[in-house]
XYZ file of C-alpha atoms in Angstrom:
728
model
C -0.005 0.017 0.004
C 1.529 3.287 -1.100
C 0.952 6.520 0.849
C 3.017 9.661 0.040
C 3.495 11.855 3.222
C 4.400 14.810 1.008
C 1.013 14.631 -0.657
C -1.236 12.621 1.733
C -2.155 14.457 4.905
C -2.227 12.749 8.288
C -5.707 11.231 9.065
C -6.863 13.186 11.896
C -10.307 13.467 13.735
C -10.722 16.790 11.871
C -9.909 15.307 8.521
C -12.414 12.546 9.161
C -14.967 15.089 10.082
C -14.295 17.060 6.872
C -14.923 13.922 4.848
C -18.455 13.690 6.361
C -17.755 10.613 8.499
C -18.305 10.256 12.235
C -16.073 8.402 14.604
C -18.275 5.349 14.661
C -18.203 5.125 10.892
C -14.414 5.471 10.793
C -14.036 2.768 13.375
C -16.184 0.617 11.208
C -13.906 1.265 8.307
C -10.746 0.202 10.375
C -12.499 -2.921 11.348
C -13.551 -3.759 7.818
C -9.842 -3.232 6.637
C -8.108 -4.464 9.834
C -5.834 -1.456 9.480
C -5.758 2.220 9.105
C -7.080 3.511 5.537
C -4.815 5.449 3.299
C -5.960 9.048 2.381
C -7.375 7.897 -0.910
C -9.187 4.995 0.789
C -10.664 7.507 3.238
C -11.827 9.627 0.331
C -13.427 6.640 -1.356
C -15.354 5.627 1.744
C -16.377 9.188 2.303
C -17.784 9.258 -1.211
C -19.673 6.042 -0.952
C -20.907 6.434 2.668
C -22.121 9.984 2.494
C -25.801 10.804 2.581
C -26.003 11.749 -1.028
C -24.760 8.405 -2.358
C -25.808 5.879 0.377
C -29.211 7.240 1.360
C -28.227 6.071 4.940
C -30.831 8.216 6.701
C -33.591 7.566 4.196
C -33.205 3.998 2.997
C -35.278 2.468 5.697
C -38.295 4.570 4.738
C -37.654 4.577 0.866
C -38.147 0.806 1.085
C -41.881 1.377 2.051
C -42.684 3.187 -1.177
C -44.802 1.356 -3.801
C -42.441 0.693 -6.876
C -44.223 -2.029 -8.743
C -46.992 -2.253 -11.348
C -47.749 -3.914 -14.703
C -46.405 -0.690 -16.420
C -43.028 -0.785 -14.639
C -40.049 -2.292 -16.406
C -37.411 -0.984 -13.947
C -37.947 0.606 -10.570
C -35.494 2.491 -8.295
C -31.839 1.383 -8.173
C -30.806 2.047 -11.718
C -29.650 5.409 -13.366
C -33.460 5.968 -14.058
C -36.880 4.370 -13.840
C -38.500 2.741 -16.867
C -42.185 2.511 -17.781
C -43.795 0.631 -20.620
C -45.873 2.721 -23.149
C -46.745 0.012 -25.504
C -45.639 -0.759 -29.133
C -42.231 -1.967 -27.890
C -41.380 1.427 -26.410
C -40.743 2.732 -22.981
C -40.281 6.071 -21.229
C -37.036 6.445 -19.095
C -37.130 9.215 -16.440
C -35.734 10.534 -13.232
C -35.605 13.694 -11.027
C -32.427 14.697 -9.265
C -31.272 17.637 -7.096
C -28.290 19.960 -7.570
C -29.179 22.262 -4.561
C -25.911 22.861 -2.805
C -23.778 23.463 -5.984
C -26.443 25.948 -7.402
C -26.364 27.945 -4.239
C -22.541 28.285 -4.425
C -22.188 28.828 -8.054
C -25.648 29.265 -9.640
C -24.968 29.136 -13.361
C -22.618 26.072 -13.202
C -24.515 24.332 -10.358
C -27.743 24.432 -12.289
C -26.153 23.690 -15.729
C -24.382 20.519 -14.490
C -27.563 19.439 -12.708
C -29.317 19.362 -16.219
C -26.117 17.580 -17.685
C -26.263 14.874 -14.951
C -29.969 14.038 -15.267
C -29.691 13.870 -19.077
C -26.781 11.329 -18.677
C -28.909 9.202 -16.317
C -31.428 8.890 -19.164
C -29.333 8.247 -22.199
C -26.997 5.840 -20.171
C -29.819 3.433 -20.310
C -30.242 3.730 -24.131
C -32.903 6.275 -24.270
C -32.760 9.523 -26.257
C -33.926 12.534 -24.006
C -37.057 14.096 -25.329
C -38.201 16.323 -22.502
C -36.885 18.131 -19.370
C -38.356 20.038 -16.422
C -37.110 22.001 -13.487
C -38.551 22.647 -9.977
C -36.886 25.699 -8.468
C -37.258 27.034 -4.976
C -35.658 30.368 -3.937
C -35.719 32.825 -0.835
C -37.776 35.800 -0.547
C -37.586 38.258 -3.478
C -36.258 40.920 -1.076
C -33.403 38.827 0.136
C -30.054 40.045 -1.218
C -28.960 36.775 -2.798
C -32.307 35.903 -4.355
C -31.997 37.988 -7.680
C -28.489 36.659 -8.373
C -29.546 33.035 -7.561
C -32.703 33.144 -9.869
C -30.766 34.778 -12.707
C -27.851 32.527 -12.459
C -29.901 29.295 -12.182
C -32.220 30.125 -14.906
C -29.467 31.197 -17.235
C -27.490 27.950 -16.432
C -30.418 25.693 -17.124
C -31.244 27.461 -20.410
C -27.643 27.549 -21.564
C -27.051 23.847 -21.031
C -30.428 22.471 -22.078
C -30.707 24.765 -25.123
C -27.237 23.826 -26.395
C -27.791 20.157 -25.725
C -31.108 20.307 -27.626
C -33.925 19.054 -25.360
C -37.221 20.824 -24.815
C -37.865 22.146 -21.357
C -41.636 21.642 -21.131
C -42.684 22.510 -17.488
C -41.737 22.746 -13.868
C -42.237 24.949 -10.770
C -41.005 28.229 -9.373
C -41.543 29.404 -5.775
C -40.178 31.912 -3.232
C -40.148 31.502 0.536
C -37.955 32.682 3.301
C -37.131 29.151 4.298
C -34.886 28.932 1.189
C -32.904 32.141 1.778
C -29.877 30.183 2.698
C -30.383 27.181 0.529
C -32.050 27.223 -2.854
C -33.502 24.170 -4.404
C -32.692 23.167 -8.079
C -34.536 19.822 -8.947
C -33.985 18.739 -12.552
C -36.131 16.222 -14.413
C -35.465 14.385 -17.718
C -37.297 11.783 -19.712
C -36.325 9.847 -22.835
C -37.690 7.298 -25.128
C -36.171 3.773 -25.759
C -36.998 0.438 -27.165
C -37.952 -2.109 -24.482
C -35.615 -4.701 -25.938
C -32.685 -2.283 -26.133
C -32.341 -1.089 -22.490
C -28.925 -0.922 -20.958
C -28.194 -1.437 -17.309
C -25.209 -0.744 -15.083
C -24.502 -4.203 -13.448
C -21.138 -5.549 -14.619
C -20.976 -9.117 -15.869
C -18.050 -11.386 -16.948
C -14.620 -11.867 -15.454
C -11.614 -10.182 -16.928
C -13.709 -7.634 -19.014
C -12.298 -4.325 -19.899
C -13.450 -1.377 -17.938
C -13.486 1.603 -20.259
C -13.607 5.382 -19.543
C -15.559 7.348 -21.954
C -16.215 11.062 -22.788
C -14.407 14.175 -21.520
C -11.109 14.397 -19.588
C -10.813 14.439 -15.784
C -9.932 17.617 -14.000
C -9.977 18.783 -10.423
C -13.436 20.393 -10.595
C -16.035 18.893 -8.294
C -13.531 16.988 -6.104
C -15.459 16.210 -2.909
C -18.854 17.430 -4.453
C -20.960 14.501 -3.136
C -19.539 15.039 0.352
C -20.278 18.678 0.213
C -23.838 17.923 -0.845
C -24.225 15.931 2.339
C -23.476 18.698 4.803
C -25.061 21.947 6.076
C -23.911 25.333 4.980
C -22.259 27.701 7.312
C -20.053 30.791 7.071
C -17.350 28.829 5.257
C -19.758 28.395 2.237
C -17.335 30.415 -0.228
C -14.740 27.889 0.466
C -16.774 25.194 -1.081
C -16.775 26.825 -4.491
C -14.087 24.503 -6.006
C -16.356 21.443 -5.329
C -18.811 22.756 -8.011
C -18.342 21.151 -11.393
C -18.085 22.890 -14.744
C -20.200 21.669 -17.596
C -19.881 21.568 -21.367
C -23.283 20.939 -23.042
C -21.651 20.441 -26.565
C -19.411 17.734 -25.274
C -22.466 16.117 -23.611
C -24.325 16.192 -26.889
C -21.425 14.447 -28.567
C -21.163 11.951 -25.677
C -24.943 11.117 -26.120
C -24.577 10.524 -29.767
C -21.553 8.491 -29.369
C -23.059 6.344 -26.545
C -26.228 5.678 -28.436
C -24.244 4.754 -31.479
C -22.033 2.550 -29.393
C -24.996 0.736 -28.079
C -25.943 -0.278 -31.551
C -22.506 -2.043 -32.057
C -23.177 -4.722 -29.394
C -20.074 -3.625 -27.459
C -21.716 -2.613 -24.215
C -21.929 -5.179 -21.457
C -22.927 -2.459 -18.897
C -22.564 1.191 -18.682
C -22.887 3.775 -15.824
C -22.895 7.641 -15.834
C -20.056 9.170 -13.772
C -22.154 11.388 -11.505
C -21.775 12.012 -7.867
C -18.423 10.805 -6.558
C -17.230 10.284 -10.184
C -15.143 7.274 -11.019
C -15.429 5.943 -7.411
C -19.234 5.649 -7.411
C -19.607 4.444 -11.028
C -16.976 1.641 -10.668
C -18.224 0.456 -7.240
C -21.908 0.451 -8.356
C -21.148 -1.501 -11.566
C -19.126 -4.097 -9.577
C -21.581 -4.343 -6.782
C -24.563 -4.949 -9.018
C -22.669 -7.632 -10.924
C -21.178 -9.341 -7.904
C -17.654 -8.605 -9.231
C -14.483 -6.723 -8.248
C -12.828 -3.963 -10.245
C -9.245 -3.123 -10.768
C -8.424 0.557 -12.092
C -5.049 1.667 -13.323
C -5.304 5.527 -12.953
C -2.353 6.485 -15.101
C -4.600 5.412 -17.995
C -7.301 7.912 -17.104
C -7.421 10.780 -19.570
C -6.630 13.951 -17.540
C -6.740 17.678 -18.490
C -4.670 18.756 -15.468
C -1.027 17.783 -14.613
C 0.102 15.748 -11.574
C -3.384 14.640 -10.436
C -3.282 12.329 -7.453
C -5.168 9.176 -6.999
C -7.452 10.866 -4.538
C -8.298 13.646 -6.958
C -8.956 11.279 -9.797
C -11.150 8.991 -7.846
C -13.389 11.860 -6.385
C -13.327 14.327 -9.337
C -16.840 15.088 -10.512
C -15.792 16.499 -13.829
C -18.808 16.227 -16.226
C -19.611 14.436 -19.442
C -18.088 11.124 -18.465
C -19.190 7.490 -18.502
C -17.839 4.167 -17.428
C -18.452 0.927 -19.362
C -17.755 -2.687 -19.285
C -16.896 -3.699 -22.775
C -17.130 -6.871 -24.843
C -13.292 -7.417 -25.542
C -13.661 -8.407 -29.137
C -15.541 -5.156 -29.903
C -12.761 -2.942 -28.642
C -11.766 -1.554 -32.077
C -15.296 -0.979 -33.204
C -16.059 0.853 -29.979
C -13.049 2.949 -30.088
C -13.699 4.014 -33.700
C -17.188 5.465 -32.560
C -15.568 7.557 -29.865
C -12.766 8.669 -32.202
C -15.424 9.806 -34.658
C -17.058 11.944 -32.139
C -13.650 13.320 -30.847
C -14.055 11.873 -27.292
C -11.839 9.979 -25.075
C -11.902 6.156 -24.998
C -9.460 4.485 -22.594
C -9.373 1.009 -21.080
C -8.531 1.849 -17.426
C -9.123 -1.457 -15.660
C -10.877 -4.827 -15.734
C -13.437 -6.827 -13.748
C -12.138 -9.519 -11.512
C -13.784 -12.350 -9.597
C -12.644 -11.326 -6.064
C -14.535 -8.923 -3.879
C -11.964 -6.140 -4.391
C -11.643 -2.556 -5.371
C -7.898 -2.144 -6.414
C -6.702 1.222 -7.327
C -3.188 1.631 -8.750
C -1.265 4.583 -10.151
C 1.908 4.001 -12.004
C 2.041 0.547 -10.484
C 1.707 1.700 -6.927
C -1.359 0.470 -4.837
C -3.331 3.597 -3.714
C -6.313 1.639 -2.467
C -7.273 -1.913 -1.919
C -10.745 -2.312 -0.514
C -13.463 -4.913 -0.237
C -15.935 -3.606 -3.012
C -19.046 -4.899 -1.561
C -18.255 -3.035 1.804
C -18.341 0.130 0.075
C -21.947 -0.309 -1.050
C -23.516 -3.217 0.945
C -21.794 -2.190 4.344
C -22.581 1.408 4.148
C -24.372 2.647 7.242
C -28.076 2.430 7.386
C -29.519 4.565 10.163
C -32.954 4.261 11.862
C -32.700 7.829 13.056
C -35.015 9.026 15.869
C -37.929 11.033 14.748
C -40.839 12.863 16.196
C -44.237 13.404 14.499
C -45.049 16.954 13.547
C -47.576 18.302 16.111
C -51.028 18.703 14.692
C -51.658 22.335 13.684
C -54.301 24.567 15.186
C -57.231 24.577 12.490
C -57.897 27.833 10.803
C -61.581 28.644 10.929
C -61.720 32.444 10.433
C -62.980 34.622 7.663
C -60.362 37.064 6.357
C -61.465 40.588 6.160
C -60.461 41.378 2.628
C -62.408 42.168 -0.643
C -62.197 39.202 -2.947
C -61.308 41.318 -5.943
C -58.454 43.009 -4.086
C -57.234 39.675 -2.872
C -57.220 38.336 -6.337
C -55.257 41.149 -7.886
C -52.610 40.925 -5.237
C -52.367 37.096 -5.516
C -52.174 37.191 -9.265
C -49.331 39.789 -9.035
C -47.352 37.969 -6.368
C -44.113 36.216 -7.562
C -45.335 32.876 -6.468
C -48.453 33.073 -8.636
C -47.606 35.573 -11.421
C -46.670 34.379 -14.953
C -43.422 32.287 -15.221
C -43.080 33.245 -18.873
C -39.807 35.261 -18.049
C -38.245 31.945 -16.884
C -39.433 29.503 -19.560
C -39.082 31.894 -22.422
C -35.325 31.482 -21.907
C -35.568 27.814 -22.396
C -35.979 26.119 -25.888
C -39.376 24.246 -25.418
C -39.837 23.626 -29.100
C -36.622 21.817 -30.140
C -37.099 18.394 -31.610
C -40.516 19.785 -32.983
C -42.689 17.401 -30.941
C -43.948 19.709 -28.182
C -47.616 19.952 -28.270
C -48.480 21.878 -24.986
C -45.798 24.329 -23.960
C -45.004 25.451 -20.337
C -47.597 27.347 -18.558
C -50.447 24.828 -18.607
C -51.402 21.923 -16.299
C -48.654 19.660 -17.863
C -46.131 19.929 -20.652
C -47.086 17.438 -23.524
C -44.885 16.074 -26.210
C -45.497 13.673 -29.151
C -43.844 10.221 -29.082
C -42.026 10.860 -32.408
C -43.294 8.722 -35.196
C -46.486 7.518 -33.272
C -49.805 8.971 -32.416
C -49.044 8.687 -28.728
C -48.348 11.625 -26.389
C -46.664 11.900 -22.971
C -47.532 14.433 -20.236
C -45.100 15.639 -17.732
C -45.689 17.591 -14.460
C -44.064 18.551 -11.287
C -45.708 19.301 -7.996
C -45.424 19.958 -4.214
C -46.758 22.547 -1.665
C -44.065 22.956 0.954
C -46.394 24.875 3.171
C -48.717 21.839 3.479
C -45.804 19.636 3.969
C -44.418 21.899 6.866
C -47.748 21.981 8.608
C -48.783 18.345 8.132
C -46.129 16.183 6.404
C -48.088 13.166 5.757
C -51.069 15.109 4.216
C -48.608 17.232 2.335
C -46.977 14.230 0.848
C -50.386 12.862 -0.241
C -51.335 16.232 -1.772
C -48.087 16.536 -3.820
C -48.995 13.233 -5.572
C -52.758 14.091 -5.761
C -51.949 17.387 -7.428
C -49.681 15.741 -9.937
C -52.413 13.144 -10.613
C -54.870 16.078 -11.185
C -52.641 17.916 -13.500
C -52.182 14.765 -15.584
C -56.013 14.109 -15.678
C -56.837 17.926 -16.506
C -54.636 17.394 -19.572
C -56.330 14.227 -20.583
C -53.519 11.964 -19.744
C -53.673 8.687 -17.971
C -51.185 8.829 -15.121
C -48.409 6.128 -15.351
C -45.702 6.612 -12.752
C -43.652 9.085 -10.567
C -40.330 10.088 -9.593
C -39.495 12.044 -6.499
C -36.984 14.436 -5.247
C -37.065 14.554 -1.398
C -35.547 17.776 -0.169
C -35.279 18.225 3.573
C -33.090 19.672 6.264
C -30.772 17.942 8.662
C -32.081 14.344 9.460
C -30.187 14.215 12.619
C -32.671 16.470 14.168
C -35.776 14.494 15.185
C -38.234 17.075 14.050
C -36.680 17.107 10.560
C -36.588 13.297 10.336
C -40.287 13.324 11.387
C -40.994 15.517 8.378
C -39.231 13.077 6.086
C -40.979 10.055 7.470
C -44.403 11.723 7.378
C -44.051 12.861 3.842
C -42.844 9.446 2.691
C -45.841 7.874 4.298
C -48.219 10.242 2.468
C -46.442 9.945 -0.862
C -46.568 6.041 -0.452
C -50.253 6.072 0.292
C -51.126 8.222 -2.623
C -48.983 6.551 -5.141
C -50.609 3.265 -4.200
C -54.189 4.539 -4.248
C -53.633 6.495 -7.617
C -51.666 3.707 -9.306
C -48.645 5.971 -9.836
C -45.715 4.032 -8.518
C -42.324 5.618 -7.715
C -39.824 4.269 -10.251
C -36.836 6.545 -9.501
C -35.802 9.469 -7.477
C -33.321 11.280 -5.276
C -32.948 12.327 -1.655
C -31.325 15.657 -0.820
C -30.867 16.278 2.928
C -28.900 18.775 5.047
C -30.518 21.699 3.159
C -29.745 24.046 6.072
C -27.649 27.093 6.742
C -26.593 28.047 10.279
C -29.175 25.468 11.577
C -32.098 26.914 9.688
C -33.740 24.329 7.471
C -35.831 24.637 4.443
C -39.504 23.764 4.272
C -39.894 20.074 3.619
C -40.170 20.029 -0.315
C -40.703 16.528 -1.566
C -41.164 17.257 -5.322
C -43.214 14.789 -7.295
C -42.569 14.497 -11.082
C -45.246 12.605 -12.791
C -45.527 11.001 -16.279
C -48.753 10.241 -18.128
C -49.844 8.972 -21.530
C -52.365 9.952 -24.165
C -53.181 7.324 -26.976
C -53.658 10.203 -29.481
C -54.101 13.882 -29.733
C -57.939 13.625 -29.555
C -57.513 12.730 -25.788
C -55.731 16.012 -25.232
C -57.625 18.499 -22.912
C -56.584 22.106 -22.963
C -57.359 24.773 -20.402
C -58.670 27.219 -23.013
C -62.391 27.765 -22.829
C -64.621 29.133 -25.666
C -66.586 32.397 -25.378
C -69.983 31.458 -23.901
C -68.887 28.161 -22.326
C -70.572 27.325 -19.000
C -68.333 26.846 -15.937
C -68.772 23.696 -13.789
C -66.989 23.125 -10.511
C -66.230 19.482 -9.918
C -65.563 18.322 -6.384
C -66.645 19.346 -2.926
C -65.876 22.798 -1.540
C -65.969 22.838 2.390
C -64.089 26.229 2.655
C -60.497 25.083 3.749
C -58.260 28.079 4.005
C -55.587 26.731 6.286
C -52.025 27.131 4.783
C -53.629 28.710 1.677
C -52.108 31.016 -0.806
C -54.635 33.742 0.239
C -53.321 33.643 3.745
C -49.690 33.142 2.775
C -49.147 35.409 -0.179
C -51.764 37.993 0.327
C -52.186 38.324 4.166
C -48.586 37.064 5.246
C -49.980 34.364 7.403
C -48.905 30.677 7.312
C -51.490 29.212 9.740
C -53.759 26.229 9.993
C -53.695 22.793 8.747
C -52.987 21.387 5.229
C -56.248 20.451 3.355
C -57.351 16.853 3.808
C -56.768 14.631 0.820
C -59.454 12.047 -0.076
C -57.477 9.694 -2.456
C -60.637 7.838 -3.510
C -62.363 11.109 -4.434
C -59.192 12.226 -6.413
C -59.227 8.988 -8.456
C -63.028 9.223 -9.076
C -62.917 12.908 -10.036
C -59.846 12.406 -12.357
C -61.473 9.491 -14.167
C -64.662 11.472 -14.637
C -62.755 14.363 -16.227
C -61.138 12.061 -18.875
C -64.463 10.339 -19.431
C -66.255 13.665 -19.963
C -63.764 14.719 -22.552
C -63.864 11.265 -24.332
C -67.677 11.820 -24.724
C -67.228 15.332 -26.062
C -68.970 16.799 -22.961
C -66.232 19.441 -21.976
C -64.297 22.165 -23.959
C -61.530 22.747 -21.297
C -60.447 21.725 -17.933
C -58.120 23.038 -15.216
C -57.323 21.651 -11.775
C -58.002 23.740 -8.652
C -55.022 24.027 -6.317
C -53.251 27.007 -5.014
C -55.495 30.081 -4.781
C -58.688 27.947 -5.136
C -61.401 28.584 -7.649
C -60.554 32.238 -8.166
C -56.979 31.660 -9.259
C -57.834 28.708 -11.414
C -60.501 30.784 -13.124
C -57.887 33.544 -13.830
C -55.641 30.961 -15.493
C -58.321 29.931 -17.800
C -59.518 33.383 -18.564
C -55.847 34.624 -19.371
C -55.322 31.497 -21.463
C -58.243 32.197 -23.603
C -58.154 36.109 -23.261
C -61.813 36.159 -22.298
C -63.711 37.216 -19.052
C -66.086 35.238 -16.905
C -68.769 35.642 -14.263
C -68.474 33.552 -11.062
C -71.373 33.053 -8.642
C -71.031 31.856 -4.988
C -73.457 28.964 -5.011
C -72.522 27.908 -1.426
C -73.234 29.048 2.084
C -69.743 30.031 2.545
C -68.477 33.762 2.738
C -67.395 34.944 -0.719
C -63.733 35.247 0.304
C -63.763 31.713 1.561
C -65.581 30.360 -1.400
C -63.228 31.923 -3.876
C -59.921 31.011 -2.258
C -60.533 27.825 -0.361
C -57.978 25.023 -1.291
C -60.093 22.012 -0.828
C -58.684 19.068 -3.008
C -60.026 16.750 -5.599
C -61.541 19.699 -7.558
C -61.524 20.837 -11.292
C -63.013 23.738 -13.292
C -64.624 22.477 -16.515
C -65.767 24.530 -19.523
C -68.729 23.054 -21.371
C -71.636 23.823 -23.729
C -74.169 21.675 -22.004
C -74.304 21.758 -18.217
C -77.058 19.203 -18.014
C -74.934 16.534 -19.687
C -71.943 17.188 -17.382
C -73.948 17.273 -14.296
C -75.865 14.035 -15.188
C -72.537 12.171 -15.598
C -71.236 13.516 -12.429
C -74.322 12.530 -10.447
C -74.141 9.081 -12.004
C -70.592 8.685 -10.795
C -71.180 10.168 -7.329
C -68.834 13.211 -7.914
C -70.120 16.581 -6.614
C -70.641 19.103 -9.322
C -72.223 22.439 -9.696
C -72.684 25.137 -12.394
C -70.906 28.400 -11.216
C -70.861 30.834 -14.062
C -69.962 31.490 -17.701
C -66.966 32.435 -19.756
C -67.808 35.883 -21.532
C -66.900 39.421 -21.849
C -63.634 41.344 -20.887
C -63.850 41.298 -17.235
C -63.988 38.853 -14.322
C -67.153 39.157 -12.243
C -66.178 37.790 -8.839
C -69.058 37.526 -6.379
C -70.414 40.969 -6.996
C -67.017 42.719 -7.797
C -65.711 43.260 -11.354
C -61.931 43.179 -12.468
C -60.916 43.821 -16.004
C -59.017 41.109 -17.694
C -56.555 43.807 -18.768
C -55.613 44.623 -15.199
C -55.367 40.931 -14.278
C -53.089 40.435 -17.227
C -50.906 43.318 -16.299
C -50.544 42.234 -12.694
C -49.897 38.620 -13.859
C -47.161 39.565 -16.390
C -45.287 41.976 -14.101
C -45.204 39.842 -11.020
C -41.657 38.675 -11.414
C -40.269 41.961 -11.978
C -38.540 42.144 -8.564
C -36.327 39.036 -9.419
C -36.109 39.281 -13.249
C -33.205 41.067 -14.812
């Protein structure tokens, strides 16, 4: 075992702490090795045993999520999840976070987040066809917010536009809990043939391990460990741990990889993401039950005198690791030469349970490979249930029209066009529904099928009542799919939380997972992939729990597509029951500055029944348009439809509730429908047991809201200018 005192520092308690390991974990490493680890070995264990890679705090609870179904080809554990869409095709998709890097270096942090999620998709043999992003920032008045928003949006656009994938949807929110820790969650989906899927498990003894793509540099060294720690006043020192991306290299890497897959040369393949060469090699070996030997002097480097530690932990972008059929080496190399990318045999698979790292013939690490993955700590952390909130039963003293104008013009509910207009959402020419609707929709090229994508969560609900908030995130994703006419297929999740070592934060995680699991099961939307991002805290202040749900649905043909654009003269039907729930509502939070009360209850049976009815009504030609009712209640949903069609509407309070409550309540399992014949819709609703009532008509140039009148022109102006505080 070689250790150079001139390069390798002494392993001290402080060094162990900086590597994200506690003393018990370090002692376990010594027991596994029966000796002291080298500096490189410490780095490898740190990479594999950190929260970001090992899920050591969440694994116990993730195992409770529903992951199976007749539509599922591949669930969690691979680079991405895979769902069957018929005709020998499948959709490959995943959501992943790049939160910590984006706060430190917004442009590159967000850009490389997009690059990483795209690699997860095409690594499995799928050509990316859509992207989304869910973004959470601090208050618009916070001194860092404008810089973060502009940098992140620019980074996403720069990388995605150059790569050439349409960005079709997502979320943008502002809240003080994100002042010290923004969230950047990236989603990507691709299409593959079901008989041409590529997995990461290595197989065969003595097979070449091949490095593919861009050269290795010192950028991103220690990035996965940094992503598993809280921020403090040393945040600027972490800037070198942020990776630097090159979308044009990524585009070439995708084309080369997909071409390589057609040669039959690929036994297994893995993206070099978090923890770079270490994680990709260990995961391939572990899944295949094999050991791996790497000779690092063969790794293509763009910087001189890189150490074994640096090469093993670098998170330089646009790189892959592959196990190759030996007799296909020349053919495979020719493909990468053609695309001007590195192709280097850097090691081989072995029978022994061993991860052997050499540099110029010197052994730098010699570890039991399975221990790096299988022996990673798994904690059953103490947790406490979030106390039940005090219900909110008051009636706000505010005029409905004034409240609506303020809500429409608030950064959380204003038009997000400033964001998505910077993204290319039409590249590949298959986008059918652009950002700004219930879901983004694309054609499956060369077929009549369409895919719908949406991303949803309400962090206020999750903070007040984690289990109900988790249910609601899935339920809203389900509603957005149904309101678009799509049959929901499956979900991916991005679980963003604070420090799990605090029992109250761990309780939020447990509660949200319980709610998500119940909803995914009831709505037949299994979780097939995902990501956990913990330690989203700065100086002990954690974010609101933000378990983002990305959902995918399918439409058999374009005739099933429902838009949210009504016709002049259409009648308005409210589907679902309104009890007047205002707790944790947008009205209280974004108009009155109060985050009080409980999250709204979620009736999953009612959600499923109402969603099925919306799709059935459209199939029978009974509705013109549909839109789900969520944040801001009936009033904000109606504004969305009016602005989409550029027409007004008249709304009547047909309940016993006060006008302000009727307009802004956030009861779940509700939709607004536009139709020509109310009797037909109401009869179908009655037959299926779904509450429904006629509440008005689309007409004119103003919104008549319970006795008050607001011009569409003023609503449009407020809506379009709401992001002015954070836009350039």
